[in-house]
Amino acid sequence: MENGIDDSRYLSKMTLKNRLLYRLYDFIGRSMKRKMARRRRKVMNLQPDFIREHSMLLSEDNVIDEGFLEYIYNQSRKGYDLIQVEFYQMLPVIYALPSDAETVFVHHELRFVRNENEMSLFTTHQYQDEMTYLKLKDEEIACLARYSHIITLTQTDKEILSRYLPDKDIYVSPAITDTIKHLDELKAFTPSKDLVFIGSGDHFPNADGIKWFCTDVMMSLRSRGVMPKLYISGVWNNTIKTSITSVSPEVIFTGFVDDLSAFLNGKISIVPIRIGSGMRMKIIDSISASSPLITTSKGCEGLPCINNENCLIADTADRFADAIIKMSEDEELQKRCAENAISTLRSTFDAGRLLQTRMQFYKKLQH
């Protein structure tokens, strides 16, 4: 006892107060977790296996219109030096072309890679899934083998195809977009804490990525008291929009955007993509608008994206949330990533150089 104060009673009171505060904070924490879990279940219960319901693996329909096939058959026999076919849906057209024709197939997305990505995310797995996947993969590779030459958009896709077609002439030639053609028309960098995603929900990898982000990633952010606004452009059906906003009221669906560059500028771009192959053009659009980028490894696959140098890359919900907090709280990091990404884009995706690369391929075929 000192100055008339009973130390033991004082410490006892402080200990009791601390215990009560701990219980209060613990109750609040558990209450928040239960609330977030209920929100997540509300979305997931709309479609217990959302990915299976929309998987290309289980909804393959490559029947080409008979009239179109007849047109291709007749036109292809008029003496063309080279016949080029593009997009997976048109892959079987090779069977309607003359057997001695010089042919090129431009593969924008390796479908068996996308199917494998989707299958790995199924909530439930069936033996039929694996059988269907292997059957379609064999058919895709067999079709590709019948073409004289193959063009992929990325080196990553070329390396994957080369494992199955080691003797095939496979050439890398990235797509040239309007954004790439106008790289000189850049927006000045503007820091922000708001997030943005561009892409329509009718492309399933977009729908899956946003579903994952608005449940798993947003849950991780909320547990830390962070609730950023997310602007989503493009066409999305009402069912998905309602399910997303019911668990993530911070999401704002803007619909079609007239000026994509202005829309992206002043926001942090997210690309939470888990499915697909080829080039994600949304990354090119974001970089050209001076929008700092946070992406998954799959989202930036085949592109010159380097973690902590010209973007942030994260593949789990907690790490993606970490990256959002890190980027939104550090304006210098935003600026550095945006500027480095533009520099990389200019050196790698110069429109004139890309056009020259494609023309060199065609010229090679003349010799």
Short mmCIF file of C-alpha atoms in Angstrom, two decimals:
data_model
loop_
_atom_site.label_atom_id
_atom_site.label_comp_id
_atom_site.label_asym_id
_atom_site.label_seq_id
_atom_site.Cartn_x
_atom_site.Cartn_y
_atom_site.Cartn_z
CA MET A 1 0.00 0.00 0.00
CA GLU A 2 1.28 3.45 -0.92
CA ASN A 3 -0.38 6.83 -0.29
CA GLY A 4 -3.45 5.04 1.08
CA ILE A 5 -4.03 2.98 -2.12
CA ASP A 6 -4.45 -0.80 -1.90
CA ASP A 7 -2.32 -2.04 -4.84
CA SER A 8 -3.84 -5.53 -4.86
CA ARG A 9 -7.40 -4.18 -5.14
CA TYR A 10 -6.30 -1.68 -7.82
CA LEU A 11 -4.60 -4.41 -9.90
CA SER A 12 -7.61 -6.67 -9.43
CA LYS A 13 -9.89 -3.99 -10.81
CA MET A 14 -7.57 -3.37 -13.79
CA THR A 15 -7.39 -7.11 -14.49
CA LEU A 16 -11.18 -7.35 -14.38
CA LYS A 17 -11.48 -4.37 -16.73
CA ASN A 18 -9.01 -5.91 -19.18
CA ARG A 19 -10.87 -9.22 -19.11
CA LEU A 20 -14.16 -7.47 -19.83
CA LEU A 21 -12.60 -5.50 -22.72
CA TYR A 22 -11.07 -8.68 -24.13
CA ARG A 23 -14.44 -10.42 -24.00
CA LEU A 24 -16.12 -7.45 -25.65
CA TYR A 25 -13.56 -7.28 -28.49
CA ASP A 26 -13.67 -11.05 -28.89
CA PHE A 27 -17.48 -10.95 -29.12
CA ILE A 28 -17.36 -8.16 -31.71
CA GLY A 29 -14.73 -10.02 -33.73
CA ARG A 30 -16.65 -13.30 -33.72
CA SER A 31 -19.88 -11.44 -34.54
CA MET A 32 -18.23 -9.80 -37.57
CA LYS A 33 -16.88 -13.17 -38.76
CA ARG A 34 -20.34 -14.77 -38.45
CA LYS A 35 -21.94 -11.88 -40.34
CA MET A 36 -19.37 -12.07 -43.15
CA ALA A 37 -19.74 -15.85 -43.33
CA ARG A 38 -23.54 -15.47 -43.65
CA ARG A 39 -23.04 -12.95 -46.46
CA ARG A 40 -20.66 -15.28 -48.25
CA ARG A 41 -23.04 -18.23 -47.90
CA LYS A 42 -25.85 -16.07 -49.26
CA VAL A 43 -23.92 -15.63 -52.50
CA MET A 44 -22.60 -19.17 -52.74
CA ASN A 45 -26.01 -20.72 -52.01
CA LEU A 46 -27.42 -19.09 -55.14
CA GLN A 47 -25.27 -21.53 -57.08
CA PRO A 48 -23.59 -24.14 -54.87
CA ASP A 49 -21.00 -24.86 -57.56
CA PHE A 50 -20.92 -21.64 -59.55
CA ILE A 51 -17.89 -22.66 -61.59
CA ARG A 52 -19.26 -26.08 -62.52
CA GLU A 53 -22.56 -24.46 -63.59
CA HIS A 54 -20.75 -22.22 -66.09
CA SER A 55 -17.72 -24.30 -67.04
CA MET A 56 -16.81 -24.51 -70.71
CA LEU A 57 -15.64 -28.04 -69.97
CA LEU A 58 -19.21 -29.23 -69.44
CA SER A 59 -20.92 -27.04 -72.01
CA GLU A 60 -18.83 -27.59 -75.12
CA ASP A 61 -20.85 -27.01 -78.29
CA ASN A 62 -18.70 -26.64 -81.37
CA VAL A 63 -21.33 -27.42 -83.99
CA ILE A 64 -20.63 -25.03 -86.88
CA ASP A 65 -23.52 -23.93 -89.08
CA GLU A 66 -23.86 -26.14 -92.16
CA GLY A 67 -24.27 -23.17 -94.51
CA PHE A 68 -21.11 -21.56 -93.17
CA LEU A 69 -19.19 -24.82 -93.58
CA GLU A 70 -20.36 -25.12 -97.18
CA TYR A 71 -19.19 -21.56 -97.85
CA ILE A 72 -15.76 -22.29 -96.29
CA TYR A 73 -15.46 -25.53 -98.26
CA ASN A 74 -16.14 -23.83 -101.59
CA GLN A 75 -14.12 -20.65 -100.93
CA SER A 76 -11.04 -22.50 -99.69
CA ARG A 77 -10.72 -24.30 -103.03
CA LYS A 78 -10.19 -21.16 -105.08
CA GLY A 79 -6.41 -21.24 -104.96
CA TYR A 80 -5.44 -19.18 -101.90
CA ASP A 81 -1.75 -19.08 -100.95
CA LEU A 82 -2.56 -19.13 -97.23
CA ILE A 83 -5.71 -19.73 -95.19
CA GLN A 84 -5.82 -18.33 -91.64
CA VAL A 85 -8.32 -19.43 -89.00
CA GLU A 86 -8.79 -17.81 -85.57
CA PHE A 87 -10.50 -18.63 -82.24
CA TYR A 88 -11.12 -21.99 -80.63
CA GLN A 89 -14.71 -22.31 -81.86
CA MET A 90 -13.42 -22.30 -85.46
CA LEU A 91 -10.66 -24.84 -84.83
CA PRO A 92 -12.53 -27.77 -86.50
CA VAL A 93 -12.79 -25.78 -89.75
CA ILE A 94 -9.51 -27.47 -90.69
CA TYR A 95 -11.50 -30.57 -91.68
CA ALA A 96 -13.32 -28.58 -94.36
CA LEU A 97 -10.13 -27.11 -95.89
CA PRO A 98 -8.14 -28.72 -98.73
CA SER A 99 -5.62 -31.23 -97.37
CA ASP A 100 -2.80 -29.59 -99.35
CA ALA A 101 -3.59 -25.98 -98.27
CA GLU A 102 -1.04 -23.89 -96.34
CA THR A 103 -2.92 -23.10 -93.12
CA VAL A 104 -2.39 -20.98 -89.99
CA PHE A 105 -4.36 -21.13 -86.78
CA VAL A 106 -4.22 -18.15 -84.38
CA HIS A 107 -4.89 -19.53 -80.88
CA HIS A 108 -6.14 -16.70 -78.65
CA GLU A 109 -6.79 -19.01 -75.68
CA LEU A 110 -5.69 -22.60 -75.13
CA ARG A 111 -9.03 -24.17 -74.26
CA PHE A 112 -7.61 -27.21 -72.50
CA VAL A 113 -5.69 -24.88 -70.17
CA ARG A 114 -8.88 -22.99 -69.36
CA ASN A 115 -10.76 -26.26 -68.82
CA GLU A 116 -8.06 -27.47 -66.46
CA ASN A 117 -8.22 -24.19 -64.50
CA GLU A 118 -11.99 -24.46 -64.16
CA MET A 119 -11.93 -28.12 -63.18
CA SER A 120 -9.39 -27.41 -60.41
CA LEU A 121 -11.91 -25.00 -58.85
CA PHE A 122 -14.94 -27.31 -58.90
CA THR A 123 -16.51 -27.79 -55.47
CA THR A 124 -17.28 -31.40 -56.33
CA HIS A 125 -15.32 -33.65 -58.69
CA GLN A 126 -16.59 -36.52 -60.80
CA TYR A 127 -14.80 -39.13 -62.88
CA GLN A 128 -16.77 -37.81 -65.86
CA ASP A 129 -15.02 -34.43 -65.48
CA GLU A 130 -11.57 -35.91 -65.96
CA MET A 131 -12.71 -38.05 -68.89
CA THR A 132 -14.35 -35.09 -70.64
CA TYR A 133 -11.30 -32.91 -70.03
CA LEU A 134 -8.86 -35.45 -71.50
CA LYS A 135 -11.13 -36.16 -74.48
CA LEU A 136 -11.48 -32.47 -75.37
CA LYS A 137 -7.77 -31.87 -74.82
CA ASP A 138 -6.87 -34.69 -77.21
CA GLU A 139 -9.31 -33.34 -79.80
CA GLU A 140 -7.90 -29.82 -79.53
CA ILE A 141 -4.30 -30.97 -79.95
CA ALA A 142 -5.26 -33.30 -82.82
CA CYS A 143 -6.99 -30.42 -84.61
CA LEU A 144 -4.00 -28.13 -84.10
CA ALA A 145 -1.68 -30.79 -85.47
CA ARG A 146 -3.49 -30.64 -88.82
CA TYR A 147 -2.64 -26.95 -89.32
CA SER A 148 0.63 -26.07 -91.08
CA HIS A 149 1.48 -23.34 -88.57
CA ILE A 150 0.20 -22.04 -85.22
CA ILE A 151 0.36 -18.53 -83.78
CA THR A 152 -0.03 -17.96 -80.03
CA LEU A 153 -0.35 -14.57 -78.36
CA THR A 154 2.18 -15.29 -75.62
CA GLN A 155 5.42 -17.17 -75.10
CA THR A 156 3.77 -19.01 -72.20
CA ASP A 157 1.14 -20.52 -74.51
CA LYS A 158 3.78 -21.46 -77.05
CA GLU A 159 5.80 -23.32 -74.42
CA ILE A 160 2.70 -25.22 -73.27
CA LEU A 161 1.72 -26.23 -76.82
CA SER A 162 5.28 -27.22 -77.67
CA ARG A 163 5.12 -30.00 -75.08
CA TYR A 164 2.34 -31.67 -77.08
CA LEU A 165 3.40 -30.61 -80.59
CA PRO A 166 7.23 -30.55 -80.43
CA ASP A 167 7.68 -30.67 -84.21
CA LYS A 168 5.04 -28.04 -85.05
CA ASP A 169 5.94 -24.53 -86.24
CA ILE A 170 4.57 -22.37 -83.40
CA TYR A 171 5.08 -18.62 -83.60
CA VAL A 172 4.48 -15.95 -80.93
CA SER A 173 2.73 -12.80 -82.13
CA PRO A 174 0.79 -10.67 -79.58
CA ALA A 175 -2.49 -9.08 -80.62
CA ILE A 176 -2.49 -5.42 -81.65
CA THR A 177 -5.29 -3.48 -79.98
CA ASP A 178 -6.47 0.12 -80.31
CA THR A 179 -4.90 0.79 -76.91
CA ILE A 180 -1.50 -0.38 -78.15
CA LYS A 181 -1.88 1.78 -81.25
CA HIS A 182 -2.31 4.90 -79.10
CA LEU A 183 0.30 4.48 -76.39
CA ASP A 184 1.42 8.07 -76.83
CA GLU A 185 -1.98 9.34 -75.62
CA LEU A 186 -1.34 8.62 -71.95
CA LYS A 187 -3.16 10.02 -68.92
CA ALA A 188 -1.21 11.66 -66.11
CA PHE A 189 -0.93 9.50 -62.99
CA THR A 190 -3.50 10.24 -60.27
CA PRO A 191 -3.29 8.45 -56.88
CA SER A 192 -6.41 6.81 -55.45
CA LYS A 193 -7.84 4.36 -52.92
CA ASP A 194 -10.74 3.29 -55.17
CA LEU A 195 -10.57 0.03 -57.12
CA VAL A 196 -11.69 -0.71 -60.69
CA PHE A 197 -12.31 -3.81 -62.80
CA ILE A 198 -13.06 -3.75 -66.52
CA GLY A 199 -14.78 -6.61 -68.32
CA SER A 200 -18.24 -8.04 -68.87
CA GLY A 201 -19.78 -10.85 -66.88
CA ASP A 202 -20.67 -12.84 -69.99
CA HIS A 203 -16.98 -13.82 -70.17
CA PHE A 204 -16.93 -16.41 -67.40
CA PRO A 205 -13.35 -15.87 -66.14
CA ASN A 206 -14.45 -12.30 -65.31
CA ALA A 207 -17.53 -13.52 -63.43
CA ASP A 208 -15.51 -16.08 -61.49
CA GLY A 209 -12.81 -13.55 -60.63
CA ILE A 210 -15.28 -10.98 -59.34
CA LYS A 211 -17.22 -13.60 -57.36
CA TRP A 212 -13.99 -14.72 -55.72
CA PHE A 213 -12.91 -11.16 -55.04
CA CYS A 214 -16.24 -10.02 -53.57
CA THR A 215 -16.49 -13.01 -51.25
CA ASP A 216 -13.03 -14.16 -50.23
CA VAL A 217 -10.91 -11.03 -50.77
CA MET A 218 -13.53 -8.58 -49.50
CA MET A 219 -14.04 -10.77 -46.43
CA SER A 220 -10.33 -10.54 -45.68
CA LEU A 221 -10.42 -6.76 -46.16
CA ARG A 222 -13.47 -6.30 -43.92
CA SER A 223 -11.88 -8.32 -41.14
CA ARG A 224 -9.24 -5.56 -41.05
CA GLY A 225 -11.72 -2.69 -41.24
CA VAL A 226 -10.93 -1.88 -44.90
CA MET A 227 -13.86 -1.45 -47.32
CA PRO A 228 -12.76 0.17 -50.60
CA LYS A 229 -15.14 1.10 -53.39
CA LEU A 230 -14.96 -1.14 -56.46
CA TYR A 231 -16.19 0.15 -59.83
CA ILE A 232 -17.01 -2.58 -62.39
CA SER A 233 -17.61 -1.74 -66.05
CA GLY A 234 -19.21 -3.83 -68.78
CA VAL A 235 -22.43 -5.82 -69.12
CA TRP A 236 -23.41 -8.01 -66.14
CA ASN A 237 -26.68 -9.87 -65.70
CA ASN A 238 -28.95 -8.85 -62.84
CA THR A 239 -28.67 -12.15 -60.95
CA ILE A 240 -24.91 -11.85 -60.58
CA LYS A 241 -25.09 -8.12 -59.86
CA THR A 242 -27.65 -8.66 -57.10
CA SER A 243 -25.70 -11.53 -55.54
CA ILE A 244 -22.50 -9.50 -55.54
CA THR A 245 -23.92 -6.27 -54.14
CA SER A 246 -25.78 -8.21 -51.43
CA VAL A 247 -22.43 -9.21 -49.90
CA SER A 248 -20.34 -6.30 -51.17
CA PRO A 249 -22.38 -3.07 -51.13
CA GLU A 250 -19.15 -1.20 -51.94
CA VAL A 251 -19.39 -2.51 -55.53
CA ILE A 252 -20.70 -0.09 -58.16
CA PHE A 253 -21.68 -1.49 -61.57
CA THR A 254 -21.26 1.28 -64.12
CA GLY A 255 -22.34 -0.53 -67.29
CA PHE A 256 -20.80 0.52 -70.59
CA VAL A 257 -18.15 3.25 -70.32
CA ASP A 258 -17.59 5.67 -73.21
CA ASP A 259 -14.05 6.70 -72.28
CA LEU A 260 -12.29 3.68 -70.79
CA SER A 261 -9.01 5.50 -70.23
CA ALA A 262 -10.66 8.30 -68.24
CA PHE A 263 -12.65 5.71 -66.27
CA LEU A 264 -9.51 3.80 -65.28
CA ASN A 265 -7.37 6.83 -64.51
CA GLY A 266 -7.34 7.75 -60.83
CA LYS A 267 -8.25 4.23 -59.69
CA ILE A 268 -6.30 1.08 -58.79
CA SER A 269 -6.97 -1.70 -61.30
CA ILE A 270 -7.60 -5.21 -60.03
CA VAL A 271 -7.40 -8.35 -62.18
CA PRO A 272 -8.47 -11.24 -59.89
CA ILE A 273 -8.52 -13.74 -62.77
CA ARG A 274 -8.07 -17.46 -62.01
CA ILE A 275 -9.07 -19.02 -65.35
CA GLY A 276 -7.82 -18.85 -68.94
CA SER A 277 -4.76 -18.38 -71.16
CA GLY A 278 -3.61 -15.90 -73.79
CA MET A 279 -3.38 -12.14 -73.17
CA ARG A 280 -5.56 -10.22 -70.72
CA MET A 281 -6.18 -7.06 -72.72
CA LYS A 282 -7.65 -5.39 -69.62
CA ILE A 283 -4.11 -5.22 -68.21
CA ILE A 284 -2.89 -3.37 -71.31
CA ASP A 285 -5.84 -0.95 -70.98
CA SER A 286 -5.14 -0.33 -67.28
CA ILE A 287 -1.45 0.30 -67.76
CA SER A 288 -2.03 2.71 -70.64
CA ALA A 289 -4.42 4.71 -68.42
CA SER A 290 -1.72 5.09 -65.72
CA SER A 291 -3.76 2.92 -63.37
CA PRO A 292 -1.57 0.97 -60.90
CA LEU A 293 -2.24 -2.75 -61.12
CA ILE A 294 -2.92 -5.61 -58.70
CA THR A 295 -3.29 -9.01 -60.35
CA THR A 296 -3.07 -12.75 -59.88
CA SER A 297 -0.33 -14.77 -61.57
CA LYS A 298 -2.95 -16.15 -63.97
CA GLY A 299 -4.21 -12.65 -64.71
CA CYS A 300 -0.81 -11.43 -65.92
CA GLU A 301 0.33 -14.73 -67.41
CA GLY A 302 2.36 -14.19 -70.58
CA LEU A 303 2.78 -10.46 -69.90
CA PRO A 304 5.95 -8.72 -68.60
CA CYS A 305 4.52 -8.07 -65.12
CA ILE A 306 7.01 -8.12 -62.23
CA ASN A 307 5.81 -8.12 -58.62
CA ASN A 308 6.70 -4.95 -56.66
CA GLU A 309 8.26 -3.40 -59.76
CA ASN A 310 5.43 -2.60 -62.18
CA CYS A 311 2.50 -4.22 -60.32
CA LEU A 312 1.58 -6.29 -57.29
CA ILE A 313 0.88 -10.01 -57.79
CA ALA A 314 -1.07 -12.14 -55.29
CA ASP A 315 -2.83 -15.50 -55.60
CA THR A 316 -4.63 -16.04 -52.29
CA ALA A 317 -7.45 -13.97 -50.84
CA ASP A 318 -5.42 -12.76 -47.85
CA ARG A 319 -2.41 -11.84 -49.98
CA PHE A 320 -4.60 -10.07 -52.52
CA ALA A 321 -6.14 -8.11 -49.65
CA ASP A 322 -2.63 -7.34 -48.34
CA ALA A 323 -1.68 -6.02 -51.78
CA ILE A 324 -4.75 -3.75 -51.92
CA ILE A 325 -3.98 -2.28 -48.50
CA LYS A 326 -0.31 -1.86 -49.40
CA MET A 327 -1.05 -0.17 -52.72
CA SER A 328 -3.86 2.08 -51.46
CA GLU A 329 -1.77 3.36 -48.53
CA ASP A 330 1.37 4.09 -50.54
CA GLU A 331 1.02 6.74 -53.25
CA GLU A 332 4.70 6.46 -54.13
CA LEU A 333 4.24 2.74 -54.79
CA GLN A 334 1.23 3.51 -56.98
CA LYS A 335 3.22 6.04 -58.97
CA ARG A 336 6.26 3.77 -59.33
CA CYS A 337 4.20 0.79 -60.49
CA ALA A 338 2.20 2.89 -62.95
CA GLU A 339 5.26 4.55 -64.48
CA ASN A 340 7.32 1.35 -64.66
CA ALA A 341 4.40 -0.50 -66.26
CA ILE A 342 4.03 2.17 -68.96
CA SER A 343 7.76 2.01 -69.66
CA THR A 344 7.56 -1.79 -69.99
CA LEU A 345 4.48 -1.58 -72.19
CA ARG A 346 6.14 0.89 -74.57
CA SER A 347 9.25 -1.24 -74.93
CA THR A 348 7.39 -4.54 -75.33
CA PHE A 349 4.17 -3.71 -77.15
CA ASP A 350 5.10 -1.03 -79.64
CA ALA A 351 2.42 -1.32 -82.34
CA GLY A 352 4.85 -0.90 -85.22
CA ARG A 353 7.15 -3.58 -83.86
CA LEU A 354 4.26 -6.00 -83.26
CA LEU A 355 3.03 -5.48 -86.82
CA GLN A 356 6.53 -6.06 -88.15
CA THR A 357 6.75 -9.29 -86.12
CA ARG A 358 3.55 -10.62 -87.65
CA MET A 359 4.59 -9.59 -91.17
CA GLN A 360 7.93 -11.36 -90.77
CA PHE A 361 6.02 -14.55 -90.09
CA TYR A 362 3.97 -14.20 -93.29
CA LYS A 363 7.06 -13.30 -95.33
CA LYS A 364 8.83 -16.39 -94.01
CA LEU A 365 6.06 -18.53 -95.48
CA GLN A 366 6.71 -17.09 -98.97
CA HIS A 367 10.21 -18.59 -99.09
#
